[in-house]
PDB file of C-alpha atoms in Angstrom:
ATOM      1  CA  UNK Z 125     -25.250  -0.407   9.682  1.00  0.00           C
ATOM      2  CA  UNK Z 126     -23.701  -2.274   6.787  1.00  0.00           C
ATOM      3  CA  UNK Z 127     -25.467  -2.409   3.466  1.00  0.00           C
ATOM      4  CA  UNK Z 128     -26.200  -5.630   1.677  1.00  0.00           C
ATOM      5  CA  UNK Z 129     -23.081  -7.098   0.107  1.00  0.00           C
ATOM      6  CA  UNK Z 130     -23.074  -6.823  -3.671  1.00  0.00           C
ATOM      7  CA  UNK Z 131     -20.843  -8.316  -6.327  1.00  0.00           C
ATOM      8  CA  UNK Z 132     -19.855  -5.823  -9.016  1.00  0.00           C
ATOM      9  CA  UNK Z 133     -20.731  -7.962 -12.011  1.00  0.00           C
ATOM     10  CA  UNK Z 134     -23.907  -6.747 -13.706  1.00  0.00           C
ATOM     11  CA  UNK Z 135     -25.882  -9.508 -15.383  1.00  0.00           C
ATOM     12  CA  UNK Z 136     -25.130  -9.786 -19.074  1.00  0.00           C
ATOM     13  CA  UNK Z 137     -27.356 -11.364 -21.648  1.00  0.00           C
ATOM     14  CA  UNK Z 138     -25.689 -14.265 -23.488  1.00  0.00           C
ATOM     15  CA  UNK Z 139     -25.490 -12.291 -26.772  1.00  0.00           C
ATOM     16  CA  UNK Z 140     -23.837  -9.340 -24.985  1.00  0.00           C
ATOM     17  CA  UNK Z 141     -21.285 -11.526 -23.247  1.00  0.00           C
ATOM     18  CA  UNK Z 142     -20.609 -13.456 -26.456  1.00  0.00           C
ATOM     19  CA  UNK Z 143     -20.017 -10.202 -28.329  1.00  0.00           C
ATOM     20  CA  UNK Z 144     -17.505  -9.098 -25.710  1.00  0.00           C
ATOM     21  CA  UNK Z 145     -15.759 -12.486 -25.747  1.00  0.00           C
ATOM     22  CA  UNK Z 146     -15.371 -12.201 -29.517  1.00  0.00           C
ATOM     23  CA  UNK Z 147     -13.631  -8.853 -28.943  1.00  0.00           C
ATOM     24  CA  UNK Z 148     -11.363 -10.483 -26.382  1.00  0.00           C
ATOM     25  CA  UNK Z 149     -10.490 -13.324 -28.744  1.00  0.00           C
ATOM     26  CA  UNK Z 150      -9.710 -10.837 -31.505  1.00  0.00           C
ATOM     27  CA  UNK Z 151      -7.610  -8.752 -29.129  1.00  0.00           C
ATOM     28  CA  UNK Z 152      -5.536 -11.744 -28.061  1.00  0.00           C
ATOM     29  CA  UNK Z 153      -5.077 -13.084 -31.586  1.00  0.00           C
ATOM     30  CA  UNK Z 154      -1.458 -11.929 -31.902  1.00  0.00           C
ATOM     31  CA  UNK Z 155      -0.552 -13.908 -28.805  1.00  0.00           C
ATOM     32  CA  UNK Z 156      -2.688 -16.904 -29.722  1.00  0.00           C
ATOM     33  CA  UNK Z 157      -1.403 -17.333 -33.246  1.00  0.00           C
ATOM     34  CA  UNK Z 158       2.224 -17.445 -32.109  1.00  0.00           C
ATOM     35  CA  UNK Z 159       1.370 -20.259 -29.686  1.00  0.00           C
ATOM     36  CA  UNK Z 160      -1.096 -22.135 -31.925  1.00  0.00           C
ATOM     37  CA  UNK Z 161       1.468 -22.655 -34.704  1.00  0.00           C
ATOM     38  CA  UNK Z 162       3.365 -24.965 -32.349  1.00  0.00           C
ATOM     39  CA  UNK Z 163       0.590 -27.573 -32.621  1.00  0.00           C
ATOM     40  CA  UNK Z 164       0.528 -27.825 -36.427  1.00  0.00           C
ATOM     41  CA  UNK Z 165       3.212 -30.532 -36.594  1.00  0.00           C
ATOM     42  CA  UNK Z 166       2.771 -34.270 -37.080  1.00  0.00           C
ATOM     43  CA  UNK Z 167       3.968 -35.666 -33.761  1.00  0.00           C
ATOM     44  CA  UNK Z 168       4.318 -34.981 -30.055  1.00  0.00           C
ATOM     45  CA  UNK Z 169       8.035 -34.878 -29.296  1.00  0.00           C
ATOM     46  CA  UNK Z 170      10.696 -32.852 -27.541  1.00  0.00           C
ATOM     47  CA  UNK Z 171      10.800 -30.386 -30.435  1.00  0.00           C
ATOM     48  CA  UNK Z 172       7.123 -29.555 -29.893  1.00  0.00           C
ATOM     49  CA  UNK Z 173       7.659 -28.748 -26.239  1.00  0.00           C
ATOM     50  CA  UNK Z 174      10.794 -26.745 -27.040  1.00  0.00           C
ATOM     51  CA  UNK Z 175       8.871 -24.695 -29.592  1.00  0.00           C
ATOM     52  CA  UNK Z 176       6.030 -24.237 -27.115  1.00  0.00           C
ATOM     53  CA  UNK Z 177       8.475 -23.051 -24.478  1.00  0.00           C
ATOM     54  CA  UNK Z 178       9.837 -20.442 -26.879  1.00  0.00           C
ATOM     55  CA  UNK Z 179       6.325 -19.315 -27.864  1.00  0.00           C
ATOM     56  CA  UNK Z 180       5.219 -18.951 -24.244  1.00  0.00           C
ATOM     57  CA  UNK Z 181       8.317 -16.953 -23.374  1.00  0.00           C
ATOM     58  CA  UNK Z 182       7.760 -14.709 -26.395  1.00  0.00           C
ATOM     59  CA  UNK Z 183       4.216 -14.122 -25.111  1.00  0.00           C
ATOM     60  CA  UNK Z 184       5.758 -12.867 -21.841  1.00  0.00           C
ATOM     61  CA  UNK Z 185       4.474 -15.796 -19.806  1.00  0.00           C
ATOM     62  CA  UNK Z 186       7.708 -15.678 -17.833  1.00  0.00           C
ATOM     63  CA  UNK Z 187      10.236 -18.403 -17.074  1.00  0.00           C
ATOM     64  CA  UNK Z 188       8.601 -19.728 -13.897  1.00  0.00           C
ATOM     65  CA  UNK Z 189       5.052 -19.842 -15.262  1.00  0.00           C
ATOM     66  CA  UNK Z 190       6.297 -21.369 -18.535  1.00  0.00           C
ATOM     67  CA  UNK Z 191       8.103 -24.154 -16.654  1.00  0.00           C
ATOM     68  CA  UNK Z 192       4.961 -24.786 -14.612  1.00  0.00           C
ATOM     69  CA  UNK Z 193       2.728 -24.981 -17.683  1.00  0.00           C
ATOM     70  CA  UNK Z 194       5.120 -27.272 -19.573  1.00  0.00           C
ATOM     71  CA  UNK Z 195       5.447 -29.710 -16.664  1.00  0.00           C
ATOM     72  CA  UNK Z 196       1.688 -29.766 -16.140  1.00  0.00           C
ATOM     73  CA  UNK Z 197       1.052 -30.181 -19.866  1.00  0.00           C
ATOM     74  CA  UNK Z 198       3.485 -33.105 -20.179  1.00  0.00           C
ATOM     75  CA  UNK Z 199       1.705 -34.795 -17.278  1.00  0.00           C
ATOM     76  CA  UNK Z 200      -1.679 -34.277 -18.905  1.00  0.00           C
ATOM     77  CA  UNK Z 201      -0.438 -35.582 -22.268  1.00  0.00           C
ATOM     78  CA  UNK Z 202       0.911 -38.719 -20.616  1.00  0.00           C
ATOM     79  CA  UNK Z 203      -2.239 -39.326 -18.581  1.00  0.00           C
ATOM     80  CA  UNK Z 204      -4.471 -38.888 -21.643  1.00  0.00           C
ATOM     81  CA  UNK Z 205      -2.137 -40.927 -23.873  1.00  0.00           C
ATOM     82  CA  UNK Z 206      -2.336 -38.354 -26.656  1.00  0.00           C
ATOM     83  CA  UNK Z 207      -0.605 -38.882 -29.980  1.00  0.00           C
ATOM     84  CA  UNK Z 208      -1.933 -35.956 -32.054  1.00  0.00           C
ATOM     85  CA  UNK Z 209      -0.299 -32.517 -31.566  1.00  0.00           C
ATOM     86  CA  UNK Z 210      -3.590 -30.750 -32.274  1.00  0.00           C
ATOM     87  CA  UNK Z 211      -5.150 -32.314 -29.194  1.00  0.00           C
ATOM     88  CA  UNK Z 212      -2.383 -30.961 -26.961  1.00  0.00           C
ATOM     89  CA  UNK Z 213      -3.659 -27.416 -27.390  1.00  0.00           C
ATOM     90  CA  UNK Z 214      -6.905 -28.340 -25.633  1.00  0.00           C
ATOM     91  CA  UNK Z 215      -4.936 -29.623 -22.661  1.00  0.00           C
ATOM     92  CA  UNK Z 216      -2.919 -26.396 -22.600  1.00  0.00           C
ATOM     93  CA  UNK Z 217      -6.210 -24.480 -22.339  1.00  0.00           C
ATOM     94  CA  UNK Z 218      -7.097 -26.589 -19.296  1.00  0.00           C
ATOM     95  CA  UNK Z 219      -3.674 -26.085 -17.713  1.00  0.00           C
ATOM     96  CA  UNK Z 220      -3.710 -22.331 -18.288  1.00  0.00           C
ATOM     97  CA  UNK Z 221      -7.272 -22.001 -16.989  1.00  0.00           C
ATOM     98  CA  UNK Z 222      -6.302 -23.856 -13.817  1.00  0.00           C
ATOM     99  CA  UNK Z 223      -3.281 -21.587 -13.298  1.00  0.00           C
ATOM    100  CA  UNK Z 224      -5.417 -18.465 -13.797  1.00  0.00           C
ATOM    101  CA  UNK Z 225      -8.367 -19.555 -11.646  1.00  0.00           C
ATOM    102  CA  UNK Z 226      -7.027 -18.028  -8.377  1.00  0.00           C
ATOM    103  CA  UNK Z 227      -7.157 -14.623 -10.117  1.00  0.00           C
ATOM    104  CA  UNK Z 228     -10.886 -15.006 -10.793  1.00  0.00           C
ATOM    105  CA  UNK Z 229     -12.474 -13.229  -7.863  1.00  0.00           C
ATOM    106  CA  UNK Z 230     -15.264 -10.644  -7.881  1.00  0.00           C
ATOM    107  CA  UNK Z 231     -15.094  -7.118  -6.557  1.00  0.00           C
ATOM    108  CA  UNK Z 232     -17.479  -7.043  -3.603  1.00  0.00           C
ATOM    109  CA  UNK Z 233     -18.940  -3.880  -2.122  1.00  0.00           C
ATOM    110  CA  UNK Z 234     -21.450  -3.167   0.630  1.00  0.00           C
ATOM    111  CA  UNK Z 235     -19.595  -4.550   3.648  1.00  0.00           C
ATOM    112  CA  UNK Z 236     -18.674  -0.963   4.502  1.00  0.00           C
ATOM    113  CA  UNK Z 237     -20.330   2.344   3.669  1.00  0.00           C
ATOM    114  CA  UNK Z 238     -18.720   3.881   1.893  1.00  0.00           C
ATOM    115  CA  UNK Z 239     -16.465   1.233   0.376  1.00  0.00           C
ATOM    116  CA  UNK Z 240     -13.282   3.192  -0.345  1.00  0.00           C
ATOM    117  CA  UNK Z 241     -11.395   2.094  -3.461  1.00  0.00           C
ATOM    118  CA  UNK Z 242      -7.957   3.579  -4.133  1.00  0.00           C
ATOM    119  CA  UNK Z 243      -6.719   3.238  -7.722  1.00  0.00           C
ATOM    120  CA  UNK Z 244      -3.047   3.430  -8.737  1.00  0.00           C
ATOM    121  CA  UNK Z 245      -1.043   2.861 -11.905  1.00  0.00           C
ATOM    122  CA  UNK Z 246       1.712   4.225 -14.126  1.00  0.00           C
ATOM    123  CA  UNK Z 247       1.123   6.959 -16.672  1.00  0.00           C
ATOM    124  CA  UNK Z 248      -0.545   5.669 -19.816  1.00  0.00           C
ATOM    125  CA  UNK Z 249      -1.928   2.463 -18.320  1.00  0.00           C
ATOM    126  CA  UNK Z 250      -5.503   3.686 -18.697  1.00  0.00           C
ATOM    127  CA  UNK Z 251      -6.102   4.358 -15.008  1.00  0.00           C
ATOM    128  CA  UNK Z 252      -8.511   7.283 -15.191  1.00  0.00           C
ATOM    129  CA  UNK Z 253     -10.441   5.757 -18.082  1.00  0.00           C
ATOM    130  CA  UNK Z 254     -10.730   2.510 -16.113  1.00  0.00           C
ATOM    131  CA  UNK Z 255     -12.128   4.458 -13.167  1.00  0.00           C
ATOM    132  CA  UNK Z 256     -14.797   5.864 -15.459  1.00  0.00           C
ATOM    133  CA  UNK Z 257     -15.676   2.399 -16.731  1.00  0.00           C
ATOM    134  CA  UNK Z 258     -15.647   0.978 -13.209  1.00  0.00           C
ATOM    135  CA  UNK Z 259     -18.053   3.723 -12.160  1.00  0.00           C
ATOM    136  CA  UNK Z 260     -20.411   2.517 -14.860  1.00  0.00           C
ATOM    137  CA  UNK Z 261     -20.188  -1.061 -13.552  1.00  0.00           C
ATOM    138  CA  UNK Z 262     -20.891   0.131 -10.030  1.00  0.00           C
ATOM    139  CA  UNK Z 263     -23.905   2.088 -11.207  1.00  0.00           C
ATOM    140  CA  UNK Z 264     -25.171  -0.989 -13.046  1.00  0.00           C
ATOM    141  CA  UNK Z 265     -24.901  -2.813  -9.721  1.00  0.00           C
ATOM    142  CA  UNK Z 266     -27.096  -0.072  -8.215  1.00  0.00           C
ATOM    143  CA  UNK Z 267     -24.296   1.506  -6.179  1.00  0.00           C
ATOM    144  CA  UNK Z 268     -23.945   5.265  -5.648  1.00  0.00           C
ATOM    145  CA  UNK Z 269     -20.452   6.589  -6.355  1.00  0.00           C
ATOM    146  CA  UNK Z 270     -18.333   9.604  -5.419  1.00  0.00           C
ATOM    147  CA  UNK Z 271     -15.095  10.281  -7.321  1.00  0.00           C
ATOM    148  CA  UNK Z 272     -11.972  11.805  -5.778  1.00  0.00           C
ATOM    149  CA  UNK Z 273      -9.564  13.593  -8.136  1.00  0.00           C
ATOM    150  CA  UNK Z 274      -6.449  13.028  -6.036  1.00  0.00           C
ATOM    151  CA  UNK Z 275      -4.204  13.378  -9.097  1.00  0.00           C
ATOM    152  CA  UNK Z 276      -3.533  17.053  -8.404  1.00  0.00           C
ATOM    153  CA  UNK Z 277      -0.366  17.235 -10.489  1.00  0.00           C
ATOM    154  CA  UNK Z 278      -2.075  17.336 -13.861  1.00  0.00           C
ATOM    155  CA  UNK Z 279      -5.015  19.618 -14.599  1.00  0.00           C
ATOM    156  CA  UNK Z 280      -5.807  17.334 -17.521  1.00  0.00           C
ATOM    157  CA  UNK Z 281      -6.251  14.417 -15.130  1.00  0.00           C
ATOM    158  CA  UNK Z 282      -8.853  16.319 -13.107  1.00  0.00           C
ATOM    159  CA  UNK Z 283     -10.623  17.392 -16.274  1.00  0.00           C
ATOM    160  CA  UNK Z 284     -10.625  13.840 -17.635  1.00  0.00           C
ATOM    161  CA  UNK Z 285     -12.068  12.473 -14.414  1.00  0.00           C
ATOM    162  CA  UNK Z 286     -14.615  15.295 -14.453  1.00  0.00           C
ATOM    163  CA  UNK Z 287     -15.760  14.183 -17.900  1.00  0.00           C
ATOM    164  CA  UNK Z 288     -16.291  10.646 -16.596  1.00  0.00           C
ATOM    165  CA  UNK Z 289     -18.168  12.043 -13.596  1.00  0.00           C
ATOM    166  CA  UNK Z 290     -20.505  13.956 -15.925  1.00  0.00           C
ATOM    167  CA  UNK Z 291     -20.931  10.979 -18.227  1.00  0.00           C
ATOM    168  CA  UNK Z 292     -21.870   8.739 -15.318  1.00  0.00           C
ATOM    169  CA  UNK Z 293     -23.841  11.470 -13.484  1.00  0.00           C
ATOM    170  CA  UNK Z 294     -21.860  11.168 -10.225  1.00  0.00           C
ATOM    171  CA  UNK Z 295     -20.306  13.732  -7.871  1.00  0.00           C
ATOM    172  CA  UNK Z 296     -16.604  14.522  -7.858  1.00  0.00           C
ATOM    173  CA  UNK Z 297     -14.334  16.091  -5.235  1.00  0.00           C
ATOM    174  CA  UNK Z 298     -11.380  17.966  -6.722  1.00  0.00           C
ATOM    175  CA  UNK Z 299      -9.162  21.009  -6.274  1.00  0.00           C
ATOM    176  CA  UNK Z 300      -6.400  22.734  -8.193  1.00  0.00           C
ATOM    177  CA  UNK Z 301      -2.987  21.810  -6.856  1.00  0.00           C
ATOM    178  CA  UNK Z 302      -2.845  21.065  -3.167  1.00  0.00           C
ATOM    179  CA  UNK Z 303      -2.185  17.854  -1.317  1.00  0.00           C
ATOM    180  CA  UNK Z 304      -3.543  14.690  -2.960  1.00  0.00           C
ATOM    181  CA  UNK Z 305      -3.965  13.057   0.434  1.00  0.00           C
ATOM    182  CA  UNK Z 306      -6.114  15.973   1.599  1.00  0.00           C
ATOM    183  CA  UNK Z 307      -8.354  15.590  -1.444  1.00  0.00           C
ATOM    184  CA  UNK Z 308      -8.732  11.885  -0.701  1.00  0.00           C
ATOM    185  CA  UNK Z 309      -9.564  12.627   2.947  1.00  0.00           C
ATOM    186  CA  UNK Z 310     -12.175  15.219   1.974  1.00  0.00           C
ATOM    187  CA  UNK Z 311     -13.711  12.826  -0.545  1.00  0.00           C
ATOM    188  CA  UNK Z 312     -14.049   9.967   1.932  1.00  0.00           C
ATOM    189  CA  UNK Z 313     -15.554  12.342   4.493  1.00  0.00           C
ATOM    190  CA  UNK Z 314     -17.982  13.640   1.864  1.00  0.00           C
ATOM    191  CA  UNK Z 315     -18.845  10.093   0.839  1.00  0.00           C
ATOM    192  CA  UNK Z 316     -19.778   9.325   4.420  1.00  0.00           C
ATOM    193  CA  UNK Z 317     -21.865  12.459   4.919  1.00  0.00           C
ATOM    194  CA  UNK Z 318     -23.676  12.039   1.592  1.00  0.00           C
ATOM    195  CA  UNK Z 319     -24.365   8.358   2.157  1.00  0.00           C
ATOM    196  CA  UNK Z 320     -22.521   7.129  -0.936  1.00  0.00           C
ATOM    197  CA  UNK Z 321     -21.891   3.417  -1.370  1.00  0.00           C
ATOM    198  CA  UNK Z 322     -18.448   3.811  -2.955  1.00  0.00           C
ATOM    199  CA  UNK Z 323     -15.685   6.417  -3.020  1.00  0.00           C
ATOM    200  CA  UNK Z 324     -13.244   5.946  -5.914  1.00  0.00           C
ATOM    201  CA  UNK Z 325      -9.900   7.691  -5.369  1.00  0.00           C
ATOM    202  CA  UNK Z 326      -7.856   8.469  -8.492  1.00  0.00           C
ATOM    203  CA  UNK Z 327      -4.133   8.932  -7.824  1.00  0.00           C
ATOM    204  CA  UNK Z 328      -1.368  10.414  -9.956  1.00  0.00           C
ATOM    205  CA  UNK Z 329       0.256   8.040 -12.427  1.00  0.00           C
ATOM    206  CA  UNK Z 330       3.798   7.154 -11.473  1.00  0.00           C
ATOM    207  CA  UNK Z 331       6.562   4.634 -11.963  1.00  0.00           C
ATOM    208  CA  UNK Z 332       7.593   2.367  -9.073  1.00  0.00           C
ATOM    209  CA  UNK Z 333      11.114   3.788  -9.407  1.00  0.00           C
ATOM    210  CA  UNK Z 334       9.838   7.288  -8.528  1.00  0.00           C
ATOM    211  CA  UNK Z 335      10.318   6.719  -4.824  1.00  0.00           C
ATOM    212  CA  UNK Z 336       9.057  10.136  -3.701  1.00  0.00           C
ATOM    213  CA  UNK Z 337       5.807   9.579  -5.577  1.00  0.00           C
ATOM    214  CA  UNK Z 338       5.441   6.081  -4.180  1.00  0.00           C
ATOM    215  CA  UNK Z 339       5.852   7.609  -0.728  1.00  0.00           C
ATOM    216  CA  UNK Z 340       3.024   9.982  -1.598  1.00  0.00           C
ATOM    217  CA  UNK Z 341       0.814   6.994  -2.403  1.00  0.00           C
ATOM    218  CA  UNK Z 342       1.600   5.553   1.008  1.00  0.00           C
ATOM    219  CA  UNK Z 343       0.680   8.921   2.533  1.00  0.00           C
ATOM    220  CA  UNK Z 344      -2.689   8.912   0.751  1.00  0.00           C
ATOM    221  CA  UNK Z 345      -3.365   5.473   2.170  1.00  0.00           C
ATOM    222  CA  UNK Z 346      -2.378   6.557   5.696  1.00  0.00           C
ATOM    223  CA  UNK Z 347      -4.505   9.702   5.542  1.00  0.00           C
ATOM    224  CA  UNK Z 348      -7.537   7.829   4.221  1.00  0.00           C
ATOM    225  CA  UNK Z 349      -7.140   5.403   7.119  1.00  0.00           C
ATOM    226  CA  UNK Z 350      -7.579   8.343   9.484  1.00  0.00           C
ATOM    227  CA  UNK Z 351     -11.176   8.728   8.342  1.00  0.00           C
ATOM    228  CA  UNK Z 352     -11.858   6.019  10.914  1.00  0.00           C
ATOM    229  CA  UNK Z 353     -12.943   2.429  11.287  1.00  0.00           C
ATOM    230  CA  UNK Z 354     -16.266   1.440   9.749  1.00  0.00           C
ATOM    231  CA  UNK Z 355     -16.403  -1.472  12.180  1.00  0.00           C
ATOM    232  CA  UNK Z 356     -14.385  -0.986  15.410  1.00  0.00           C
ATOM    233  CA  UNK Z 357     -14.319  -4.753  15.946  1.00  0.00           C
ATOM    234  CA  UNK Z 358     -12.481  -5.451  12.679  1.00  0.00           C
ATOM    235  CA  UNK Z 359      -9.197  -4.024  11.424  1.00  0.00           C
ATOM    236  CA  UNK Z 360     -10.276  -5.107   7.924  1.00  0.00           C
ATOM    237  CA  UNK Z 361     -12.767  -2.252   7.972  1.00  0.00           C
ATOM    238  CA  UNK Z 362      -9.971   0.324   7.874  1.00  0.00           C
ATOM    239  CA  UNK Z 363     -10.171   2.207   4.554  1.00  0.00           C
ATOM    240  CA  UNK Z 364      -9.131   2.029   1.804  1.00  0.00           C
ATOM    241  CA  UNK Z 365     -10.990  -1.270   1.563  1.00  0.00           C
ATOM    242  CA  UNK Z 366      -9.681  -1.980  -1.935  1.00  0.00           C
ATOM    243  CA  UNK Z 367      -6.383  -0.899  -3.478  1.00  0.00           C
ATOM    244  CA  UNK Z 368      -6.419  -1.547  -7.210  1.00  0.00           C
ATOM    245  CA  UNK Z 369      -3.585  -1.344  -9.712  1.00  0.00           C
ATOM    246  CA  UNK Z 370      -4.331  -0.662 -13.372  1.00  0.00           C
ATOM    247  CA  UNK Z 371      -1.795  -2.308 -15.683  1.00  0.00           C
ATOM    248  CA  UNK Z 372      -1.349  -2.121 -19.456  1.00  0.00           C
ATOM    249  CA  UNK Z 373      -1.606  -5.565 -21.066  1.00  0.00           C
ATOM    250  CA  UNK Z 374       1.010  -4.571 -23.643  1.00  0.00           C
ATOM    251  CA  UNK Z 375       3.781  -4.127 -21.083  1.00  0.00           C
ATOM    252  CA  UNK Z 376       4.335  -7.865 -20.604  1.00  0.00           C
ATOM    253  CA  UNK Z 377       6.876  -8.797 -17.952  1.00  0.00           C
ATOM    254  CA  UNK Z 378       7.142  -5.146 -16.908  1.00  0.00           C
ATOM    255  CA  UNK Z 379       3.554  -5.473 -15.698  1.00  0.00           C
ATOM    256  CA  UNK Z 380       4.654  -8.174 -13.262  1.00  0.00           C
ATOM    257  CA  UNK Z 381       7.394  -5.871 -11.976  1.00  0.00           C
ATOM    258  CA  UNK Z 382       4.796  -3.132 -11.463  1.00  0.00           C
ATOM    259  CA  UNK Z 383       2.483  -5.496  -9.590  1.00  0.00           C
ATOM    260  CA  UNK Z 384       5.293  -6.561  -7.264  1.00  0.00           C
ATOM    261  CA  UNK Z 385       6.437  -2.990  -6.594  1.00  0.00           C
ATOM    262  CA  UNK Z 386       2.972  -1.548  -5.929  1.00  0.00           C
ATOM    263  CA  UNK Z 387       1.950  -4.580  -3.885  1.00  0.00           C
ATOM    264  CA  UNK Z 388       5.048  -4.298  -1.717  1.00  0.00           C
ATOM    265  CA  UNK Z 389       4.364  -0.590  -1.171  1.00  0.00           C
ATOM    266  CA  UNK Z 390       0.590  -0.597  -0.708  1.00  0.00           C
ATOM    267  CA  UNK Z 391      -0.727  -4.129  -0.318  1.00  0.00           C
ATOM    268  CA  UNK Z 392      -2.808  -4.513  -3.476  1.00  0.00           C
ATOM    269  CA  UNK Z 393      -6.211  -6.183  -3.306  1.00  0.00           C
ATOM    270  CA  UNK Z 394      -6.991  -6.345  -7.016  1.00  0.00           C
ATOM    271  CA  UNK Z 395      -5.963  -5.593 -10.601  1.00  0.00           C
ATOM    272  CA  UNK Z 396      -7.545  -4.074 -13.682  1.00  0.00           C
ATOM    273  CA  UNK Z 397      -5.783  -5.151 -16.883  1.00  0.00           C
ATOM    274  CA  UNK Z 398      -6.321  -2.817 -19.838  1.00  0.00           C
ATOM    275  CA  UNK Z 399      -5.444  -2.670 -23.544  1.00  0.00           C
ATOM    276  CA  UNK Z 400      -5.589  -6.390 -24.252  1.00  0.00           C
ATOM    277  CA  UNK Z 401      -6.776  -5.595 -27.774  1.00  0.00           C
ATOM    278  CA  UNK Z 402      -3.960  -6.380 -30.177  1.00  0.00           C
ATOM    279  CA  UNK Z 403      -1.378  -7.448 -27.597  1.00  0.00           C
ATOM    280  CA  UNK Z 404       1.304 -10.036 -28.352  1.00  0.00           C
ATOM    281  CA  UNK Z 405       2.041 -10.336 -24.634  1.00  0.00           C
ATOM    282  CA  UNK Z 406      -1.160 -11.932 -23.337  1.00  0.00           C
ATOM    283  CA  UNK Z 407       0.838 -14.506 -21.416  1.00  0.00           C
ATOM    284  CA  UNK Z 408       1.689 -11.913 -18.759  1.00  0.00           C
ATOM    285  CA  UNK Z 409      -1.391 -12.894 -16.745  1.00  0.00           C
ATOM    286  CA  UNK Z 410       0.047 -16.379 -16.337  1.00  0.00           C
ATOM    287  CA  UNK Z 411       3.251 -14.862 -14.958  1.00  0.00           C
ATOM    288  CA  UNK Z 412       1.241 -12.799 -12.470  1.00  0.00           C
ATOM    289  CA  UNK Z 413      -0.842 -15.833 -11.483  1.00  0.00           C
ATOM    290  CA  UNK Z 414       2.278 -17.877 -10.763  1.00  0.00           C
ATOM    291  CA  UNK Z 415       4.371 -15.258  -8.972  1.00  0.00           C
ATOM    292  CA  UNK Z 416       1.939 -12.728  -7.437  1.00  0.00           C
ATOM    293  CA  UNK Z 417      -1.639 -14.086  -7.675  1.00  0.00           C
ATOM    294  CA  UNK Z 418      -3.577 -10.907  -6.948  1.00  0.00           C
ATOM    295  CA  UNK Z 419      -7.235 -11.023  -8.094  1.00  0.00           C
ATOM    296  CA  UNK Z 420      -7.989  -9.593 -11.538  1.00  0.00           C
ATOM    297  CA  UNK Z 421     -11.336  -7.898 -11.134  1.00  0.00           C
ATOM    298  CA  UNK Z 422     -11.661  -6.560 -14.687  1.00  0.00           C
ATOM    299  CA  UNK Z 423      -9.963  -6.733 -18.075  1.00  0.00           C
ATOM    300  CA  UNK Z 424     -10.352  -4.324 -20.964  1.00  0.00           C
ATOM    301  CA  UNK Z 425     -10.169  -4.730 -24.717  1.00  0.00           C
ATOM    302  CA  UNK Z 426     -11.030  -1.250 -25.999  1.00  0.00           C
ATOM    303  CA  UNK Z 427     -11.954   2.340 -25.255  1.00  0.00           C
ATOM    304  CA  UNK Z 428     -15.745   1.993 -25.066  1.00  0.00           C
ATOM    305  CA  UNK Z 429     -17.599   1.839 -21.759  1.00  0.00           C
ATOM    306  CA  UNK Z 430     -18.685  -1.718 -22.439  1.00  0.00           C
ATOM    307  CA  UNK Z 431     -15.126  -2.838 -23.237  1.00  0.00           C
ATOM    308  CA  UNK Z 432     -14.270  -3.420 -19.572  1.00  0.00           C
ATOM    309  CA  UNK Z 433     -15.584  -6.722 -18.244  1.00  0.00           C
ATOM    310  CA  UNK Z 434     -15.183  -9.137 -15.364  1.00  0.00           C
ATOM    311  CA  UNK Z 435     -12.313 -11.607 -15.629  1.00  0.00           C
ATOM    312  CA  UNK Z 436     -13.048 -15.285 -16.157  1.00  0.00           C
ATOM    313  CA  UNK Z 437     -10.069 -17.666 -16.183  1.00  0.00           C
ATOM    314  CA  UNK Z 438     -11.524 -20.239 -18.574  1.00  0.00           C
ATOM    315  CA  UNK Z 439     -12.855 -17.606 -20.967  1.00  0.00           C
ATOM    316  CA  UNK Z 440      -9.447 -15.964 -21.078  1.00  0.00           C
ATOM    317  CA  UNK Z 441      -7.591 -19.244 -21.658  1.00  0.00           C
ATOM    318  CA  UNK Z 442     -10.004 -20.231 -24.435  1.00  0.00           C
ATOM    319  CA  UNK Z 443      -9.813 -16.788 -26.057  1.00  0.00           C
ATOM    320  CA  UNK Z 444      -6.036 -16.881 -25.954  1.00  0.00           C
ATOM    321  CA  UNK Z 445      -5.520 -20.388 -27.335  1.00  0.00           C
ATOM    322  CA  UNK Z 446      -8.491 -21.155 -29.593  1.00  0.00           C
TER     323      UNK Z 446
END
């Protein structure tokens, strides 16, 4: 029997959310300042839009998303009959928020038990740390979690995940060496037998160009699928139910390339964007929204547990441009 569906977005008090939004605004300041200087002139003319185009490209918004935003902004300026450059920034916030809105979707669990979540990403993106933070969010949503240390290449990866398991007081399935897919299979089987709500599968960090490692990711997915259908009437019930990619917010346009490569290989269902504190490339989310609009479940602005939060399109646009 399926459990009650739950959205992984623990209620936050207004002061707590405001504090986190202030961190986000501070983290995106490098990007925001470079764009905001465009609106300090005395008139709205072609030079303003040319400077804005350059600023958006420098922020790694990408050519296609930049063209989209500029066309939409010019339309909004004309419709509102604006004459002051300072007022144009507010319209850019609206345009960016609208572009990002399709990314604003919650992570939902409870349709299947366990909900199997496979997490991928390149080395250094913050994948294992994000899994630890996600475990905290799941616990705050009253979900029981089992971790799978399917990154068997690095002992340090297993140890790091073990630390997060201890910190969050959850079980972990791991082994030295061996087949990552086998670890994932054992973890999903254990999650079923122990009645866990969620099984989080950590995979080895890799670059999309490492084809043999990408093939291993596909193998993990295939093997996890063999744990069986949760609902024989629906192919959607085939695990893994979520395939998340963790991307580093500082990698800019390279992040878009990663999203495309991992999505083509695995069929991504969601993103976690980390390290947005101090980035000058905050426009990369606009590029993703325009070219590969995969939901962004969480964004991170620091190393603390509370520094990973749900993504809100308007909040992000306001933090970036105000």
